[in-house]
PDB file of C-alpha atoms in Angstrom:
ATOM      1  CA  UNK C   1       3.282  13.710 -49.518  1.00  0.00           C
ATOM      2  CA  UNK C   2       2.332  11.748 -52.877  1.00  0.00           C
ATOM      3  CA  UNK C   3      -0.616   9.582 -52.827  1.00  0.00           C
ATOM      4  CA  UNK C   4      -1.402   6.984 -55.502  1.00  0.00           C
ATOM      5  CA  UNK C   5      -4.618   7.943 -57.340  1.00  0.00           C
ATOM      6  CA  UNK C   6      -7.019   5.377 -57.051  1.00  0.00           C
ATOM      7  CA  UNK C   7      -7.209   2.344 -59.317  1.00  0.00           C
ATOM      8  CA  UNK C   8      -3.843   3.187 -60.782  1.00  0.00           C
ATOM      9  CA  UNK C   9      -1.515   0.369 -61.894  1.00  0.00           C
ATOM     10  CA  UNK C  10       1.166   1.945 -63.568  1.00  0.00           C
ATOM     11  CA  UNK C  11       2.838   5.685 -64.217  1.00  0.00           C
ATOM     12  CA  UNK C  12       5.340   7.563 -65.775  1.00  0.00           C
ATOM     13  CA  UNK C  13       7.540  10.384 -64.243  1.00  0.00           C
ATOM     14  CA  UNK C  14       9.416  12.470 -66.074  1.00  0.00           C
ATOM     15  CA  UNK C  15      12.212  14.828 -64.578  1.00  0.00           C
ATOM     16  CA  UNK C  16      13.861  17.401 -66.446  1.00  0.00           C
ATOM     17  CA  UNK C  17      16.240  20.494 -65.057  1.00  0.00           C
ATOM     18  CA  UNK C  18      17.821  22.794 -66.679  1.00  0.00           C
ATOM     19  CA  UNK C  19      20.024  26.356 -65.938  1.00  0.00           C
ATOM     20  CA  UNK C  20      23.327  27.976 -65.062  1.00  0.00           C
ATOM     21  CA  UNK C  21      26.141  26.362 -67.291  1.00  0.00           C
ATOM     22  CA  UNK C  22      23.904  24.877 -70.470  1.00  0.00           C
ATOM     23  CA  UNK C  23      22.734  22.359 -67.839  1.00  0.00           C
ATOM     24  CA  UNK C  24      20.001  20.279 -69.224  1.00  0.00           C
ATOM     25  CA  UNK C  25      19.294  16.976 -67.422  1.00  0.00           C
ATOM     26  CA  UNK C  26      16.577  14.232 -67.562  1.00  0.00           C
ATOM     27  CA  UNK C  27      15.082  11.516 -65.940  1.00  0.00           C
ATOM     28  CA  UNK C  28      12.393   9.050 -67.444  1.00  0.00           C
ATOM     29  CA  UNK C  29      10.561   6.080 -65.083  1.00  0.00           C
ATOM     30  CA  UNK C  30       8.399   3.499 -65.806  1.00  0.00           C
ATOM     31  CA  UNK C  31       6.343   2.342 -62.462  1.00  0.00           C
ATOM     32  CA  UNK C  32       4.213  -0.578 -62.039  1.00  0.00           C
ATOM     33  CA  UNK C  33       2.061  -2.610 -59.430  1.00  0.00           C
ATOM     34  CA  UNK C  34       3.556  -6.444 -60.280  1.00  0.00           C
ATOM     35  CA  UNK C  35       1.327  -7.755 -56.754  1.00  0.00           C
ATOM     36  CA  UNK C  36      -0.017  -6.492 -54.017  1.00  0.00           C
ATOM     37  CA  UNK C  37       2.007  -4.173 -51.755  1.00  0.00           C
ATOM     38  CA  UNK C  38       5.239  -4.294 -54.487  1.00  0.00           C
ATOM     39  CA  UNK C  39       6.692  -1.402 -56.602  1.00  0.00           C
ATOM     40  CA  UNK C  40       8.771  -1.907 -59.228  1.00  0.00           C
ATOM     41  CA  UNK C  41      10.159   0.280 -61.749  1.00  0.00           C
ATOM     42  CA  UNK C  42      13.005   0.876 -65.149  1.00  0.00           C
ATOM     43  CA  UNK C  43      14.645   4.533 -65.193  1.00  0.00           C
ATOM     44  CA  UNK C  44      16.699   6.161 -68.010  1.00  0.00           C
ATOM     45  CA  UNK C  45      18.350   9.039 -67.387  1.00  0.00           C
ATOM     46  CA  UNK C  46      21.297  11.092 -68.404  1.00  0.00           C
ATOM     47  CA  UNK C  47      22.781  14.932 -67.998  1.00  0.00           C
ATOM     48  CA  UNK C  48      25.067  17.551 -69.653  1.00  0.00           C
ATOM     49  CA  UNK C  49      26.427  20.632 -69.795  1.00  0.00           C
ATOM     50  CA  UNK C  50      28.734  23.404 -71.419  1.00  0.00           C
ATOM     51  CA  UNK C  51      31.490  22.480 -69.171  1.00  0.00           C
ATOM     52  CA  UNK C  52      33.394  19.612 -69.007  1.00  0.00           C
ATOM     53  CA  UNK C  53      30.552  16.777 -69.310  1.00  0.00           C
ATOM     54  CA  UNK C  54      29.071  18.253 -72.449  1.00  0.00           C
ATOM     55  CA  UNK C  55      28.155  15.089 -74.343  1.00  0.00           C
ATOM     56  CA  UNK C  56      25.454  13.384 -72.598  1.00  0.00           C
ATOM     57  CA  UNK C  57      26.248  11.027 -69.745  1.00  0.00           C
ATOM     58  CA  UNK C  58      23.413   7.865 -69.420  1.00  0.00           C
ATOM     59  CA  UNK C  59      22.702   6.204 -66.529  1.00  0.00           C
ATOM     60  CA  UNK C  60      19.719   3.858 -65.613  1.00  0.00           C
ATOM     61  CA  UNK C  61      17.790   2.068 -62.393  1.00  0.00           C
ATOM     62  CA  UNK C  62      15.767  -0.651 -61.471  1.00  0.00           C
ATOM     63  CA  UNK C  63      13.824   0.755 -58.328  1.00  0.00           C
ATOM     64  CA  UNK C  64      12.102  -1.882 -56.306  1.00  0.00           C
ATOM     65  CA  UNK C  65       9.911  -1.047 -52.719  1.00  0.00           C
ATOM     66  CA  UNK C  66       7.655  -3.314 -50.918  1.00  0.00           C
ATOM     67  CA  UNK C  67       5.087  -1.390 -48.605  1.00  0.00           C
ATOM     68  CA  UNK C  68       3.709  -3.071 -45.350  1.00  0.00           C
ATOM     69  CA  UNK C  69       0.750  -0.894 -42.885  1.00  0.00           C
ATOM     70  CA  UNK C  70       3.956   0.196 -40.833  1.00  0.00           C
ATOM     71  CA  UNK C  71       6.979   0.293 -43.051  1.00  0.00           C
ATOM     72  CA  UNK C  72       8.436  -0.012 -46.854  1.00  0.00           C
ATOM     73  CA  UNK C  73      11.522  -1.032 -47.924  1.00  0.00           C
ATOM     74  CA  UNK C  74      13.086  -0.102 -51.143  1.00  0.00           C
ATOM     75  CA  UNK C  75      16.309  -0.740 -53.145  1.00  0.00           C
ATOM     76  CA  UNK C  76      17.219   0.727 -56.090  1.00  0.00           C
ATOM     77  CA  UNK C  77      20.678  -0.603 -57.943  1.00  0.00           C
ATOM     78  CA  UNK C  78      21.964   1.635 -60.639  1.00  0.00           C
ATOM     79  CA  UNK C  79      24.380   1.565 -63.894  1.00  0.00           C
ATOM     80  CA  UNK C  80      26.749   3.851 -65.473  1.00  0.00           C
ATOM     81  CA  UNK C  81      28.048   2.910 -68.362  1.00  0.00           C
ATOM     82  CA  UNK C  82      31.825   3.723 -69.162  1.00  0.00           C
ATOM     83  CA  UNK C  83      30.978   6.643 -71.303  1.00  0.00           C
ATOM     84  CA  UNK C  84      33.161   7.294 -74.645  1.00  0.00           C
ATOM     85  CA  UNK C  85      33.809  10.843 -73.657  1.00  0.00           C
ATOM     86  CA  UNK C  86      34.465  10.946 -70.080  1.00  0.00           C
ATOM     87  CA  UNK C  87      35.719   7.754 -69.764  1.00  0.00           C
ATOM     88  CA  UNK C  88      34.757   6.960 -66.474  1.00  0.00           C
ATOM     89  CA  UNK C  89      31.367   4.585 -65.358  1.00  0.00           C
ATOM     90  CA  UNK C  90      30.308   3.540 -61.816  1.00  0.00           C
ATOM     91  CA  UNK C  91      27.490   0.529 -60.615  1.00  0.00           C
ATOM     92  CA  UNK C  92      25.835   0.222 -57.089  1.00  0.00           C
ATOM     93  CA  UNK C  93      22.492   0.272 -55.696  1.00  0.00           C
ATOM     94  CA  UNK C  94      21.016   2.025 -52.487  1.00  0.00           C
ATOM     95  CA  UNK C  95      18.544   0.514 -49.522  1.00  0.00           C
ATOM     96  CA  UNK C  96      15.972   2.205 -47.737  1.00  0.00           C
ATOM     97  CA  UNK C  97      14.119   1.445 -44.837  1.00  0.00           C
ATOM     98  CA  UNK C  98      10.990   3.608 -44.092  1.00  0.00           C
ATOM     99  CA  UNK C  99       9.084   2.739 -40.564  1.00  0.00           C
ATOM    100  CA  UNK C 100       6.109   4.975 -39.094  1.00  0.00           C
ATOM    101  CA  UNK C 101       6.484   6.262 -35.649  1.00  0.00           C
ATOM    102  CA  UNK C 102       2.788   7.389 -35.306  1.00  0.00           C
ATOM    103  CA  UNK C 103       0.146   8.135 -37.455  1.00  0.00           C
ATOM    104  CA  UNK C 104      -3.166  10.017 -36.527  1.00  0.00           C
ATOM    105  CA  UNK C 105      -6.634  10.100 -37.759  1.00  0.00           C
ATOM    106  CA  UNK C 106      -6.127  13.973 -37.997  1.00  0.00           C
ATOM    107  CA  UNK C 107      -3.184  12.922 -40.695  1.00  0.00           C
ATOM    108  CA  UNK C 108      -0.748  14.053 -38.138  1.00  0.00           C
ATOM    109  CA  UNK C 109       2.615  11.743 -38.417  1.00  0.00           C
ATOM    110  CA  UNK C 110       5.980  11.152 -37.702  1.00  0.00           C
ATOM    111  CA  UNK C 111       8.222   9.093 -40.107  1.00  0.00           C
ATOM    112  CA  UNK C 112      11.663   7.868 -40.041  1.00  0.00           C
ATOM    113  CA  UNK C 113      13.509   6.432 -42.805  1.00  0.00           C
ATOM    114  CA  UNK C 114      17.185   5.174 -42.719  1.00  0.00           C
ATOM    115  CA  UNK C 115      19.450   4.290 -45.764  1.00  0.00           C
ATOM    116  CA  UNK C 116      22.694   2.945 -46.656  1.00  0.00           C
ATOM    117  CA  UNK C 117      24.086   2.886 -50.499  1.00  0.00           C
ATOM    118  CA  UNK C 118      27.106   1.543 -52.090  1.00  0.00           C
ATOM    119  CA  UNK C 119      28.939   2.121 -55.350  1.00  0.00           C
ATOM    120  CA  UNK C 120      32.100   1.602 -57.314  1.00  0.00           C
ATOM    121  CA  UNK C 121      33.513   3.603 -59.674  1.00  0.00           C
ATOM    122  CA  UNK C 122      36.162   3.765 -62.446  1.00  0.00           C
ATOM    123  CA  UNK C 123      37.375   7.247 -63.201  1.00  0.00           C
ATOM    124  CA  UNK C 124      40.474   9.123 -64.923  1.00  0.00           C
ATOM    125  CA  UNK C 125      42.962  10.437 -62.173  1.00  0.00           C
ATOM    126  CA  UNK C 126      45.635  12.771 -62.610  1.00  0.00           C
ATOM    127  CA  UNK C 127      49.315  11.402 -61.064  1.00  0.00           C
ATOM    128  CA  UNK C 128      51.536  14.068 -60.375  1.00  0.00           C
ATOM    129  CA  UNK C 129      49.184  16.349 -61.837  1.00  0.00           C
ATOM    130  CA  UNK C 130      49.394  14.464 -65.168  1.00  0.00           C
ATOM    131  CA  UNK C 131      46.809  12.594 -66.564  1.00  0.00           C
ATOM    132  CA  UNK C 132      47.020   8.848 -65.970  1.00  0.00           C
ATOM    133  CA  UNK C 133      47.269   6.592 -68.348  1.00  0.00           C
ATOM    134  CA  UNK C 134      45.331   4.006 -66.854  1.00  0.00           C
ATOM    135  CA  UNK C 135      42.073   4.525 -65.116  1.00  0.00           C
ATOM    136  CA  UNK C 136      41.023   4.177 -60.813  1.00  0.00           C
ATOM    137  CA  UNK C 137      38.993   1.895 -59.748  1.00  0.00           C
ATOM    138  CA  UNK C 138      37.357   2.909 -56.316  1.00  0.00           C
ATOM    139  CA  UNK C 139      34.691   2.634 -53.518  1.00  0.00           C
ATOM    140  CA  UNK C 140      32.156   4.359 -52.121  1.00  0.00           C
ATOM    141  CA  UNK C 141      29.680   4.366 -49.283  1.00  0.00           C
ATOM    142  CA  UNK C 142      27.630   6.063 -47.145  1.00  0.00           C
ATOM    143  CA  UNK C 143      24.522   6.298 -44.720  1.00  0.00           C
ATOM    144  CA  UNK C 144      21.534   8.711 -44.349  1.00  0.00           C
ATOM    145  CA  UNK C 145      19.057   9.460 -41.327  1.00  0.00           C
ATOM    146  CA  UNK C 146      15.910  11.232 -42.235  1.00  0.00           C
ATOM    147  CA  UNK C 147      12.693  12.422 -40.582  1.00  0.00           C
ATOM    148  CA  UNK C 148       9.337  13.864 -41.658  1.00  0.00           C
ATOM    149  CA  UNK C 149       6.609  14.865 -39.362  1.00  0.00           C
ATOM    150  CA  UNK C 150       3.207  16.042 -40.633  1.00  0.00           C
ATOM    151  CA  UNK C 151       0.894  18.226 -38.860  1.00  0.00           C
ATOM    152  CA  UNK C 152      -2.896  17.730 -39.526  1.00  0.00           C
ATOM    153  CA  UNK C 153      -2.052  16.951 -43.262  1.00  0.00           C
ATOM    154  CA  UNK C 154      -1.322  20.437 -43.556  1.00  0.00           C
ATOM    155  CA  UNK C 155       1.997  21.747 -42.300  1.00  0.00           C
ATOM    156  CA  UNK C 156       5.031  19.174 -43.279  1.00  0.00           C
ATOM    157  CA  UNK C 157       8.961  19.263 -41.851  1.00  0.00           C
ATOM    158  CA  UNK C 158      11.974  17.053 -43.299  1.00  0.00           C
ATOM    159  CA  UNK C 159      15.215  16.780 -41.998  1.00  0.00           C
ATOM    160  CA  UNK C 160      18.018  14.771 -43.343  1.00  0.00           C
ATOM    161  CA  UNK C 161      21.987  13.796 -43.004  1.00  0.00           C
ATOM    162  CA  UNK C 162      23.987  11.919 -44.548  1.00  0.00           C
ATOM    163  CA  UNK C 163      27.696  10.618 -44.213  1.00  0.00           C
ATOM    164  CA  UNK C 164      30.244   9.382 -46.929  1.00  0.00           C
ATOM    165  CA  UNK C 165      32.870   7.045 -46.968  1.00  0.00           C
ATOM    166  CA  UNK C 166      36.931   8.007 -47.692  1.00  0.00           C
ATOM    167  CA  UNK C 167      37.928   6.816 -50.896  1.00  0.00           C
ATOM    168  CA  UNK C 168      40.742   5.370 -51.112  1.00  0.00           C
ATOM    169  CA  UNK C 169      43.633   6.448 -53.778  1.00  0.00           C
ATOM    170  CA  UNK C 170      41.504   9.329 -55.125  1.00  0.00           C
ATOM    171  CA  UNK C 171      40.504  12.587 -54.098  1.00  0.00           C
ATOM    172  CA  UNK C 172      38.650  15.934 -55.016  1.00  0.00           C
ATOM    173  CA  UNK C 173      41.910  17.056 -56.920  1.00  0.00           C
ATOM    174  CA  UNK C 174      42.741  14.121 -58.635  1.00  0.00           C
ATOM    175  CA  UNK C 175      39.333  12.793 -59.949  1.00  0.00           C
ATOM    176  CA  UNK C 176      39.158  13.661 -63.708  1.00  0.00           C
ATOM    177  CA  UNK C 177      35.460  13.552 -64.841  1.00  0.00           C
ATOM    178  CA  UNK C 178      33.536  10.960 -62.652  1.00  0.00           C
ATOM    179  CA  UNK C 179      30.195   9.732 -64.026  1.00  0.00           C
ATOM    180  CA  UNK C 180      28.014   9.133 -61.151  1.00  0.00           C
ATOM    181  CA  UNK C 181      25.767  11.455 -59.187  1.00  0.00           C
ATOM    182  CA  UNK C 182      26.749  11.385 -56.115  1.00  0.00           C
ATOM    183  CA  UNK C 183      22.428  11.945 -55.924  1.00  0.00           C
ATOM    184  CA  UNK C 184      22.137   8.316 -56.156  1.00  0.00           C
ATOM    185  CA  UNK C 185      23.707   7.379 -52.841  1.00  0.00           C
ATOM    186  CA  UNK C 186      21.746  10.288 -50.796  1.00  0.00           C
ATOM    187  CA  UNK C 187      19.204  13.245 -50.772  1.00  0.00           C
ATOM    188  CA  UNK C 188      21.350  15.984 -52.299  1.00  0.00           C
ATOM    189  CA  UNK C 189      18.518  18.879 -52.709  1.00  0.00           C
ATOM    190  CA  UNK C 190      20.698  20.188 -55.804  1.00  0.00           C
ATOM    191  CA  UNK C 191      19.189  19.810 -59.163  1.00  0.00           C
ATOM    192  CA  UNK C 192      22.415  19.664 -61.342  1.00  0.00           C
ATOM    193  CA  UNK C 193      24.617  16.731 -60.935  1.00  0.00           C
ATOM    194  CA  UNK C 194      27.043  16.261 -58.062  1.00  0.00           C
ATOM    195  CA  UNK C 195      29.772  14.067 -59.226  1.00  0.00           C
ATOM    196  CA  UNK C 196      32.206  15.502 -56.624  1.00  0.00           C
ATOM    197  CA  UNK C 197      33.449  13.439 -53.677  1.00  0.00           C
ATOM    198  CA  UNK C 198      31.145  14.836 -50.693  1.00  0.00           C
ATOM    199  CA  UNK C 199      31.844  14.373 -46.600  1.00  0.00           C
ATOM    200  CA  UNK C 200      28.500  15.225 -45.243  1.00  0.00           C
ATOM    201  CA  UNK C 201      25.544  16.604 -46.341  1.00  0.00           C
ATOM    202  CA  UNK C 202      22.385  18.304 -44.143  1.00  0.00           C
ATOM    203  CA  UNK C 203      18.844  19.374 -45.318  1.00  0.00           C
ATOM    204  CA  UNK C 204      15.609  20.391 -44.090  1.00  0.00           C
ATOM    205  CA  UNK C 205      12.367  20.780 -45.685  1.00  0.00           C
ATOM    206  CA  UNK C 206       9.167  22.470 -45.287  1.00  0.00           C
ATOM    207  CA  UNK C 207       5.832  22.303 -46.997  1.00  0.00           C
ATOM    208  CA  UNK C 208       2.554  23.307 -47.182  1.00  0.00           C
ATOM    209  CA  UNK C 209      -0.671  22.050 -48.190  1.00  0.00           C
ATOM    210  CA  UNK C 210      -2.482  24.297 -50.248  1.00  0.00           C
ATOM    211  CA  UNK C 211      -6.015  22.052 -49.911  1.00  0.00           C
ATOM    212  CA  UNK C 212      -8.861  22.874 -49.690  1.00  0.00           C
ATOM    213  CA  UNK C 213      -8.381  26.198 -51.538  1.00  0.00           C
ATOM    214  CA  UNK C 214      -6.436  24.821 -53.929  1.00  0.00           C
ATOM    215  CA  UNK C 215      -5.427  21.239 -54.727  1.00  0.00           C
ATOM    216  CA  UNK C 216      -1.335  21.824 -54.286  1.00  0.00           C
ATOM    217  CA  UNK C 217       1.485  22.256 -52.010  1.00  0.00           C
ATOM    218  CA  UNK C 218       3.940  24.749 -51.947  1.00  0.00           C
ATOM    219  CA  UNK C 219       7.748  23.592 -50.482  1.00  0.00           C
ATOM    220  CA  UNK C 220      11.177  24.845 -49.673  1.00  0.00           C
ATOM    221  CA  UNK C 221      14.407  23.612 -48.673  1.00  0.00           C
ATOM    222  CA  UNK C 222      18.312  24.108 -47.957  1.00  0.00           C
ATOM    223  CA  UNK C 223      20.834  22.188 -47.913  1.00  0.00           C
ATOM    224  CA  UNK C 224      24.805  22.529 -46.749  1.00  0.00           C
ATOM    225  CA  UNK C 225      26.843  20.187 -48.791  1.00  0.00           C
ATOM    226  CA  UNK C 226      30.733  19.889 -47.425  1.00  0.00           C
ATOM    227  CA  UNK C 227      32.739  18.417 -49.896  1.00  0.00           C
ATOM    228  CA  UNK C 228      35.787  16.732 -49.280  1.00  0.00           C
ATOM    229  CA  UNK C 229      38.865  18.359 -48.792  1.00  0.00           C
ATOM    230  CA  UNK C 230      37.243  21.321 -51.254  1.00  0.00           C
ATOM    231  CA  UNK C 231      34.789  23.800 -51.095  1.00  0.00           C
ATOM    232  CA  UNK C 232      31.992  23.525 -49.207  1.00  0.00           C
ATOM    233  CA  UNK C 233      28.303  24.422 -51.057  1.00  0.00           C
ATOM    234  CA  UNK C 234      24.896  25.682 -50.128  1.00  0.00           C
ATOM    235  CA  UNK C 235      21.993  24.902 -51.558  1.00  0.00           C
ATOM    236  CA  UNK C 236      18.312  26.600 -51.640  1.00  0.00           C
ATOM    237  CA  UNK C 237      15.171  25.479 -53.475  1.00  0.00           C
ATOM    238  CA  UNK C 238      11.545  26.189 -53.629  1.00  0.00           C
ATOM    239  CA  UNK C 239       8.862  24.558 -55.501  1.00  0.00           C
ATOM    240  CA  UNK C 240       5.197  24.550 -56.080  1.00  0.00           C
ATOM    241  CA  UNK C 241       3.335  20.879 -56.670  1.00  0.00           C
ATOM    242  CA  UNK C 242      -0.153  21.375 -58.552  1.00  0.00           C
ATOM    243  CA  UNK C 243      -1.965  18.227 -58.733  1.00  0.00           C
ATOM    244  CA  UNK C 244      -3.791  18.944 -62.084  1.00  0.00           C
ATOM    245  CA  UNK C 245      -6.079  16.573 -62.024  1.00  0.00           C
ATOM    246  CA  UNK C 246      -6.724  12.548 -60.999  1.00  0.00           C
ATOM    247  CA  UNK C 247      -4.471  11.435 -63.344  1.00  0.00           C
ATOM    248  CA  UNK C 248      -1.504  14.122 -63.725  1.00  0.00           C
ATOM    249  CA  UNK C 249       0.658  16.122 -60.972  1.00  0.00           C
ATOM    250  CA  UNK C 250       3.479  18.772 -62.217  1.00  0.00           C
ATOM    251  CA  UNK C 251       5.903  19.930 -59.635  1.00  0.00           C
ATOM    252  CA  UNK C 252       7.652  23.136 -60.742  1.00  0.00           C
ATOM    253  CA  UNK C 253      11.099  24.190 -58.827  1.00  0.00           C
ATOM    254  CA  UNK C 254      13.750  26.580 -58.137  1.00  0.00           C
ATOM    255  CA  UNK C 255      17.294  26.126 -56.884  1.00  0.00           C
ATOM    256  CA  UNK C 256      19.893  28.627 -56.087  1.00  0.00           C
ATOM    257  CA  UNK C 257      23.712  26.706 -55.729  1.00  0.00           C
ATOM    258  CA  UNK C 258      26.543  28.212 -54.409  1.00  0.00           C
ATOM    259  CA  UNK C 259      30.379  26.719 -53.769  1.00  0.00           C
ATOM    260  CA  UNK C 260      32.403  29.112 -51.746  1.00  0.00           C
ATOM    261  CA  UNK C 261      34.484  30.561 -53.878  1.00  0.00           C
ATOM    262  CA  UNK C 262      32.092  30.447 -56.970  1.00  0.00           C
ATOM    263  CA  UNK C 263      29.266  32.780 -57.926  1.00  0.00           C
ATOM    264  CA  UNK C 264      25.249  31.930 -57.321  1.00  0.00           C
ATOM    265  CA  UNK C 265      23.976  29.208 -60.047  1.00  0.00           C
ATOM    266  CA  UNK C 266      20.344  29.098 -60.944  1.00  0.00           C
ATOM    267  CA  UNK C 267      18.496  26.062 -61.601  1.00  0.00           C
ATOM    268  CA  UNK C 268      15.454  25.120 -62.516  1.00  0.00           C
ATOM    269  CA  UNK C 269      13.070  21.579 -62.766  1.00  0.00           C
ATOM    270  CA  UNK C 270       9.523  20.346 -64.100  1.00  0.00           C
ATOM    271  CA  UNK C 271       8.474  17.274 -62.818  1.00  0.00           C
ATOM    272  CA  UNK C 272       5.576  15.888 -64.468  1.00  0.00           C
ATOM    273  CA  UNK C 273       3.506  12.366 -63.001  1.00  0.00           C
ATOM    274  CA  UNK C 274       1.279  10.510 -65.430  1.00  0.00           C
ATOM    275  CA  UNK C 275      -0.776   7.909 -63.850  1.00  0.00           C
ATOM    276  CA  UNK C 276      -3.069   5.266 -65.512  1.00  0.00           C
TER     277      UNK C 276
END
């Protein structure tokens, strides 16, 4: 649903979230045009809260997508530095295929977009429910479906799954800490950071385009988020994108998270697009 104003060759994007728990997260990018048809971009980001991650944990990304008529293809590798505080890092990188099904002159489409990521992480465990004293190194994987179809331009539905690999020699109970957001290998639809071990996720997504009245869309989603061997979590959120003018769009959100045995958390984000 974005479109590239006209003439631009670079932008910034700046993503912030804050809420439930002292939460307060943020997420810088640099994008720029290096040749036709190619994307490329540097990200700095980091998150923290009042619980247990309440020093800042950094992370950055190189995104990269090529865009053909038909198709685009993106991959974005990521870092985690081992952080002084929770002691634990990760490193990986994500691919994404995009491919158009149809496309209409009435701006009626149907996309589909596959994806596969990777990472590896280093983490504190607990052995024998004491902490040990030397840290886990471990894998992770997984693969994501999604589909968007757009009626007219006006009416637009998402759906999504994903899949995760099995660790091996950690688990939900044992992880102490873990850096990474699980975010980075597939469409969450949580704000906060997820750095539990997930099994599956499912979303869906609907929008609506405001135009002519008004130059915006209005969105919402859900998403069911089993983690495993724990809880499993539901997710809402609902958002209104206001394109302010040619150079500047600010998406303004709401999500409402919920584990299973934990109360409702409250989230909230301001994305804000720069483009010159």
């Amino acid at each position: 649903m974005s479109v590239l104003p006209a003439g631009a060759v670079w932008w910034l994007e700046n993503d912030y979230s804050f809420g439930s728990n002292g939460l307060n997260r943020n997420s810088l990018t640099f994008f720029t045009i290096p040749a036709r048809n190619l994307t490329a971009g540097l990200n700095a980001a980091f998150y923290k809260d009042s619980g247990v991650y309440d020093h800042k944990t950094f992370s950055f990304r190189v995104p990269m997508m090529y865009s053909g008529p038909r198709y685009s293809v993106s991959f974005k590798p990521f870092l985690y530095p081992v952080d002084g505080d929770t002691r634990s890092g990760a490193y990986g990188g994500k691919l994404f295929l995009l491919t158009s099904m149809s496309e209409e002159p009435d701006e009626s489409y149907l996309r589909l977009s596959v994806s596969g990521a990777w990472a590896r992480q280093k983490a504190r465990v607990l052995a024998a429910g004491v902490l040990a004293p030397a840290k886990k190194s471990f894998t992770q994987s997984s693969a994501e479906l999604q589909a968007e179809k757009s009626f007219y331009g006006q009416f637009y539905f998402l759906a999504s799954a994903a899949a995760f690999s099995k660790p091996d020699g950690v688990s939900n109970a044992t992880l102490v800490t873990p850096a990474m957001d699980q975010a980075d290998l597939a469409y969450m639809g949580v704000f906060r950071q997820i750095t539990a071990l997930p099994d599956w996720i499912m979303t869906a997504q609907i929008a609506r385009n405001m135009k002519p009245e008004y130059d915006s869309y209005i969105y919402a989603g859900y998403s069911k988020i089993s983690y495993r061997r724990a809880d499993k979590a539901n997710s809402f959120t609902g958002g209104i994108k206001l394109n302010l003018n040619e150079k500047s769009n600010l998406d303004m959100a709401y999500n409402a998270y919920k584990e299973d045995s934990s109360s409702w958390k409250s989230y909230y984000k301001l994305l804000l697009q720069l483009f010159f």
